[in-house]
Tab-separated table of C-alpha atoms in Angstrom:
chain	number	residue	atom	x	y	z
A	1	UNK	CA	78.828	-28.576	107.891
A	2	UNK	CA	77.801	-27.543	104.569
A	3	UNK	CA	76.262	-29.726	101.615
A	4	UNK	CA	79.504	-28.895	99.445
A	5	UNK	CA	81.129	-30.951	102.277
A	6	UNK	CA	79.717	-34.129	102.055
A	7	UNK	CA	80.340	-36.518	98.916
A	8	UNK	CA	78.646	-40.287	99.160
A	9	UNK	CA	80.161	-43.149	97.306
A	10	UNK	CA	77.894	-46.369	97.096
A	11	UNK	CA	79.859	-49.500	96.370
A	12	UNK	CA	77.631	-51.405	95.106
A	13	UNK	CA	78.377	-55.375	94.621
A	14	UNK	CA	77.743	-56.851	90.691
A	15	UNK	CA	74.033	-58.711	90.162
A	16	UNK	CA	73.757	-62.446	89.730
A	17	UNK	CA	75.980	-63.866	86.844
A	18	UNK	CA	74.976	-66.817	84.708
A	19	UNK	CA	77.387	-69.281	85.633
A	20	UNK	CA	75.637	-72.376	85.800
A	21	UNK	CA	78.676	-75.072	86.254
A	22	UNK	CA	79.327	-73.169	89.961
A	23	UNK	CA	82.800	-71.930	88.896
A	24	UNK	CA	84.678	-69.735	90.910
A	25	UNK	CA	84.929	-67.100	87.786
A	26	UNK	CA	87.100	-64.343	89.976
A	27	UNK	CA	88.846	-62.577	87.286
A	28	UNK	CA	88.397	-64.714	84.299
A	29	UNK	CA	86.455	-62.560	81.429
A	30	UNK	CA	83.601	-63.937	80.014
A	31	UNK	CA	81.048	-63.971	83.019
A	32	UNK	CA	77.986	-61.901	82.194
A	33	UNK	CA	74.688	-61.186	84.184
A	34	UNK	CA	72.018	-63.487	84.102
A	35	UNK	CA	68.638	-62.289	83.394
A	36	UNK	CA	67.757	-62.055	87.227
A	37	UNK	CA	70.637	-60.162	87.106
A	38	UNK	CA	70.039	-57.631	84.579
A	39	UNK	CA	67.087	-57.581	86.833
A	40	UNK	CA	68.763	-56.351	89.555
A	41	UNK	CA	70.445	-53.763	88.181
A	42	UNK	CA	67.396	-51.947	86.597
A	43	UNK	CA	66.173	-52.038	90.264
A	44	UNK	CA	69.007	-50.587	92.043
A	45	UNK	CA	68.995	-47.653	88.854
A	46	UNK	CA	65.516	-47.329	89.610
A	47	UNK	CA	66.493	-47.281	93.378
A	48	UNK	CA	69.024	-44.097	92.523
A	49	UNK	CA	66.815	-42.355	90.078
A	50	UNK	CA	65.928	-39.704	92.296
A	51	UNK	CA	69.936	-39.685	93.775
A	52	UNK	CA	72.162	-36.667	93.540
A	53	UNK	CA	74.336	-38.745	91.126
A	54	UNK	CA	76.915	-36.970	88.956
A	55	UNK	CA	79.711	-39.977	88.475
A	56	UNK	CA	79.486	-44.047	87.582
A	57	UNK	CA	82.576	-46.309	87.191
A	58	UNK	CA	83.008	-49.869	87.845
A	59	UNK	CA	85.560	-52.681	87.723
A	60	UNK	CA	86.618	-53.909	84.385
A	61	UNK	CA	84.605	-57.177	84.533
A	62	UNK	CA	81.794	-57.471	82.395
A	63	UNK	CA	79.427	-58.398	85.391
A	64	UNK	CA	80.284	-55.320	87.020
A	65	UNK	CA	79.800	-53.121	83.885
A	66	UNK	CA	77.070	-54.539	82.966
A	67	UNK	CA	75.710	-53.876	86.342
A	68	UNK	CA	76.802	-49.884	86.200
A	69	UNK	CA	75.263	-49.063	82.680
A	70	UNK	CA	71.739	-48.968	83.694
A	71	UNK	CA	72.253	-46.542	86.524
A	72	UNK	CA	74.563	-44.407	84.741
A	73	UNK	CA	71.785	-44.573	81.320
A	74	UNK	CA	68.960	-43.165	83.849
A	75	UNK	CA	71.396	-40.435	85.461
A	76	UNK	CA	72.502	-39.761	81.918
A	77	UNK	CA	76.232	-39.845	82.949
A	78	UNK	CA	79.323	-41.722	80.637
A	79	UNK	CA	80.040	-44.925	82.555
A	80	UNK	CA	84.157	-44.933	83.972
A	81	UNK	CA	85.809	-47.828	84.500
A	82	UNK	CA	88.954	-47.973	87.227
A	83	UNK	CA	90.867	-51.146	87.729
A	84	UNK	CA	91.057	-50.869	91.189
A	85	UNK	CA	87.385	-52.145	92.234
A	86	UNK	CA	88.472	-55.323	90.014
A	87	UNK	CA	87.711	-58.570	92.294
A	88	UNK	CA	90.743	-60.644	94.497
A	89	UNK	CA	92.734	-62.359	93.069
A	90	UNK	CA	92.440	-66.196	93.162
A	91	UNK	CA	94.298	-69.603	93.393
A	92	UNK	CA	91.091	-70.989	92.727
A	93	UNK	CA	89.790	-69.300	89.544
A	94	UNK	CA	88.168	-71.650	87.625
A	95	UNK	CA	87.576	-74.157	89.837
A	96	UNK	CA	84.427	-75.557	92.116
A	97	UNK	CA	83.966	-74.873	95.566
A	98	UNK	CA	81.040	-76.224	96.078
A	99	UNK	CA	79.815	-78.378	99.243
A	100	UNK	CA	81.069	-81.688	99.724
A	101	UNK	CA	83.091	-81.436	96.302
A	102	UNK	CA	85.232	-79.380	94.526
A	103	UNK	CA	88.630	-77.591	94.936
A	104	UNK	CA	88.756	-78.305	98.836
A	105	UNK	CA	88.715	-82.241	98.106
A	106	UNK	CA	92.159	-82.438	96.592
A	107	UNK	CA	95.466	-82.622	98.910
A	108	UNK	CA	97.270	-80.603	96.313
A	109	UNK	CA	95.232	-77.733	97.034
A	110	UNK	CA	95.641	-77.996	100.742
A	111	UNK	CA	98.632	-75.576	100.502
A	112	UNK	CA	96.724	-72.753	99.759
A	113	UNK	CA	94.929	-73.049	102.774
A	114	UNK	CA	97.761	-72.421	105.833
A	115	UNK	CA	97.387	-68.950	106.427
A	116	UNK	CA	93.568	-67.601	106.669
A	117	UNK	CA	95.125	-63.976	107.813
A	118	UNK	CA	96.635	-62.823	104.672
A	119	UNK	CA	94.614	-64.730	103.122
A	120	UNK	CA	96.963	-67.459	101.556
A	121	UNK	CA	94.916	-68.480	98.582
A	122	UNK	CA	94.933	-64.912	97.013
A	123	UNK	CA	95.580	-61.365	96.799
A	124	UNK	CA	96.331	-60.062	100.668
A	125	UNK	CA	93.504	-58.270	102.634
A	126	UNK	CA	95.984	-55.268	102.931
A	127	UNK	CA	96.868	-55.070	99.196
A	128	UNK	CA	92.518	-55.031	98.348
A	129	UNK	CA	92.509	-52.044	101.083
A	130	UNK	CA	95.370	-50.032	99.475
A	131	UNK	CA	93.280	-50.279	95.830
A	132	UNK	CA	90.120	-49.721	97.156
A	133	UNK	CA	90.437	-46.798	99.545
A	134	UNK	CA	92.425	-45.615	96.308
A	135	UNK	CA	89.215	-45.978	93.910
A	136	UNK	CA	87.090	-44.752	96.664
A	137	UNK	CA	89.123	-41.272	97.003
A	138	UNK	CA	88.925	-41.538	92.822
A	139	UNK	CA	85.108	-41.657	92.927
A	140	UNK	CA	84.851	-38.935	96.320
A	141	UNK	CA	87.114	-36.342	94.398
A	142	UNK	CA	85.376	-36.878	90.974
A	143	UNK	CA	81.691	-36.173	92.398
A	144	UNK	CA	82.742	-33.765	95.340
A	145	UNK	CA	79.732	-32.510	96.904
A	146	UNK	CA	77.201	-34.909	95.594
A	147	UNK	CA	77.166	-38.805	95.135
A	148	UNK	CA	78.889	-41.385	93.177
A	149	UNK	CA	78.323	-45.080	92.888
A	150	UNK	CA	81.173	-47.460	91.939
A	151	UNK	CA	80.327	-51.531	91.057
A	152	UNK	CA	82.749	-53.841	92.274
A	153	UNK	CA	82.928	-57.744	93.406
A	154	UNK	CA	81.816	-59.035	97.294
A	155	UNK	CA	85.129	-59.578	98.692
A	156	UNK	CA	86.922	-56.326	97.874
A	157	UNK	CA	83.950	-54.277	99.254
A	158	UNK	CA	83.549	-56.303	102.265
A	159	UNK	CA	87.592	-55.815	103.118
A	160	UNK	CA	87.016	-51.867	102.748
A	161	UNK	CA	84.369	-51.665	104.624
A	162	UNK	CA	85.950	-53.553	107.606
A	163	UNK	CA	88.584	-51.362	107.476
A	164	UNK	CA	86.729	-48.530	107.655
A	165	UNK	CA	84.657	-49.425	110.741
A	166	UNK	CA	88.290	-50.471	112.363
A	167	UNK	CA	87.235	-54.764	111.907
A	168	UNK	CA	89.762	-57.563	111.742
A	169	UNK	CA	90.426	-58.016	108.059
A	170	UNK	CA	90.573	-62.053	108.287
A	171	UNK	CA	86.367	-63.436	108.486
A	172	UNK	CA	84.271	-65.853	107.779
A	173	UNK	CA	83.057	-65.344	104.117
A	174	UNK	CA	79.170	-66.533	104.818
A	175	UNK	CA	78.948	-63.871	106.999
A	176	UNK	CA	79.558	-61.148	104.519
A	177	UNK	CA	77.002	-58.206	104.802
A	178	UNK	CA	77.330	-57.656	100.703
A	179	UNK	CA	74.841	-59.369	99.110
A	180	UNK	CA	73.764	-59.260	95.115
A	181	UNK	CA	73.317	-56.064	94.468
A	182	UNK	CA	73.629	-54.313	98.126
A	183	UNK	CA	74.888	-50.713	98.640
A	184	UNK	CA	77.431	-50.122	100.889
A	185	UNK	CA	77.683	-46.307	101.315
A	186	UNK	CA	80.301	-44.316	102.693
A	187	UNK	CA	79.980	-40.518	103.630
A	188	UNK	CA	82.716	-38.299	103.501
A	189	UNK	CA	83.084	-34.871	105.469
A	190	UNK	CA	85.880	-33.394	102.869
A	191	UNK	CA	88.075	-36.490	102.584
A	192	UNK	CA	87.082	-38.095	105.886
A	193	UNK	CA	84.908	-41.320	105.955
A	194	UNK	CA	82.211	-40.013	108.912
A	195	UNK	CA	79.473	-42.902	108.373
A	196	UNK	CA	79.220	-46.300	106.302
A	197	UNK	CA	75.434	-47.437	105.598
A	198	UNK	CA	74.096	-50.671	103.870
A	199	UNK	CA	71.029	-51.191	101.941
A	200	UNK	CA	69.831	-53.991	99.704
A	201	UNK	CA	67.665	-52.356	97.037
A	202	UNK	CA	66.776	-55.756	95.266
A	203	UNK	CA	66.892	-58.180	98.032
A	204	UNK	CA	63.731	-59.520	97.049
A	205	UNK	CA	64.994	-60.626	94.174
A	206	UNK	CA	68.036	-62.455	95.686
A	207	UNK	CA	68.078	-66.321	96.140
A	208	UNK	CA	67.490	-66.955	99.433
A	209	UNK	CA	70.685	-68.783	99.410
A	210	UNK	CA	73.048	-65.905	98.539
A	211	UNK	CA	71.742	-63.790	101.261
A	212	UNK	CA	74.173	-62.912	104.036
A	213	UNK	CA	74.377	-65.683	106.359
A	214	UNK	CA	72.927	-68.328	104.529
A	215	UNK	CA	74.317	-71.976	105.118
A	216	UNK	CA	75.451	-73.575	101.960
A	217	UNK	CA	73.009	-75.793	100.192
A	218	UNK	CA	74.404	-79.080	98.125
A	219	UNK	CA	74.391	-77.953	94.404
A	220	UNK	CA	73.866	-74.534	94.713
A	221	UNK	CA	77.340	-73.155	94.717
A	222	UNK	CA	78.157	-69.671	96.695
A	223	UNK	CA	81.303	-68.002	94.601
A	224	UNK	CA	82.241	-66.284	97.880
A	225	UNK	CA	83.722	-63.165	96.756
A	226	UNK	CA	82.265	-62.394	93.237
């Protein structure tokens, strides 16, 4: 197996966005990084410095964009942008989900809610899969032989990633492995996923309750899927 054989692509999930009413921003414009944030995505270019990267892109949000421009400034490569590592759609944009209050507390959202396998609130687990092994053969073909890192939002990332190590699509959304920040790598041989690897470059710098895993804490509002 030669070197010219093997491409990685990182997803890499957005850092923290300043979005201090707890809305569930999804795709609405207008959600930047907050300084931790920025924080976090100096670290992860600082992380890649030393990478074998020859192509950035990200999703169309700013969070995401902003997220990509520091690693592709320090590999001194254009930043790309491809719609399809744009977050899930969402019945609940712009609303609170937060515990004990919020969007789940009104009957008239209830409706939203019958059918956890498709999901029935948003954009279906097999539509995010289509796009994003799409944007990851984008990224592969346009850094062939080396690496590539592409920014996207939690949910997306998580859904290719369990379809690449053959998991049920349908989960439990606290038990994501993609927290702020994270790297989830996939290897190709040629066009072949072989491995998929996960890293959190700037954990340290991630609230304790973001982290995988985490049970939800009153008033600090997880926007599960950003």
């Amino acid at each position: 197996m030669s070197s010219e054989d093997i491409t990685v692509v990182h997803l890499m999930r957005h850092g923290e966005v300043h979005n201090p009413d707890g809305v569930l921003y999804g795709r609405r414009p207008g959600y930047h990084l907050s300084e931790l944030g920025r924080k976090m995505a100096d670290r992860v270019a600082e992380h890649l410095a030393e990478r074998d990267i020859t192509h950035v892109v990200a999703s169309p949000l700013e969070r995401a964009q902003e997220t990509a421009l520091p690693i592709a400034g320090v590999q001194g490569l254009d930043l790309a942008t491809d719609e399809r590592l744009i977050e899930a759609a969402n019945v609940f944009e712009g609303k609170t989900f937060g515990v004990g209050d919020g969007a789940l507390k009104k009957p008239g959202n209830w409706k939203y809610l019958t059918n956890p396998f498709r999901p029935s609130w948003g954009e279906p687990y097999v539509e995010q899969v289509v796009r994003m092994m799409a944007a990851l053969g984008a990224a592969r073909d346009a850094a062939r032989g080396h690496e590539a890192v592409a920014v996207s939002h939690q949910l997306p990332i998580w859904i290719v990633r369990s379809f690449a190590e053959r998991r049920r699509l349908w989960h439990d959304p606290r038990k994501r492995q993609c927290t702020l920040a994270s790297l989830t790598s996939f290897t190709f041989h040629g066009d072949k996923i072989i491995s998929v690897g996960y890293s959190e470059p700037a954990r340290d710098l991630v609230p304790s309750h973001l982290l995988a895993g985490a049970k939800p804490v009153k008033g600090k509002t997880k926007a599960f899927g950003a």
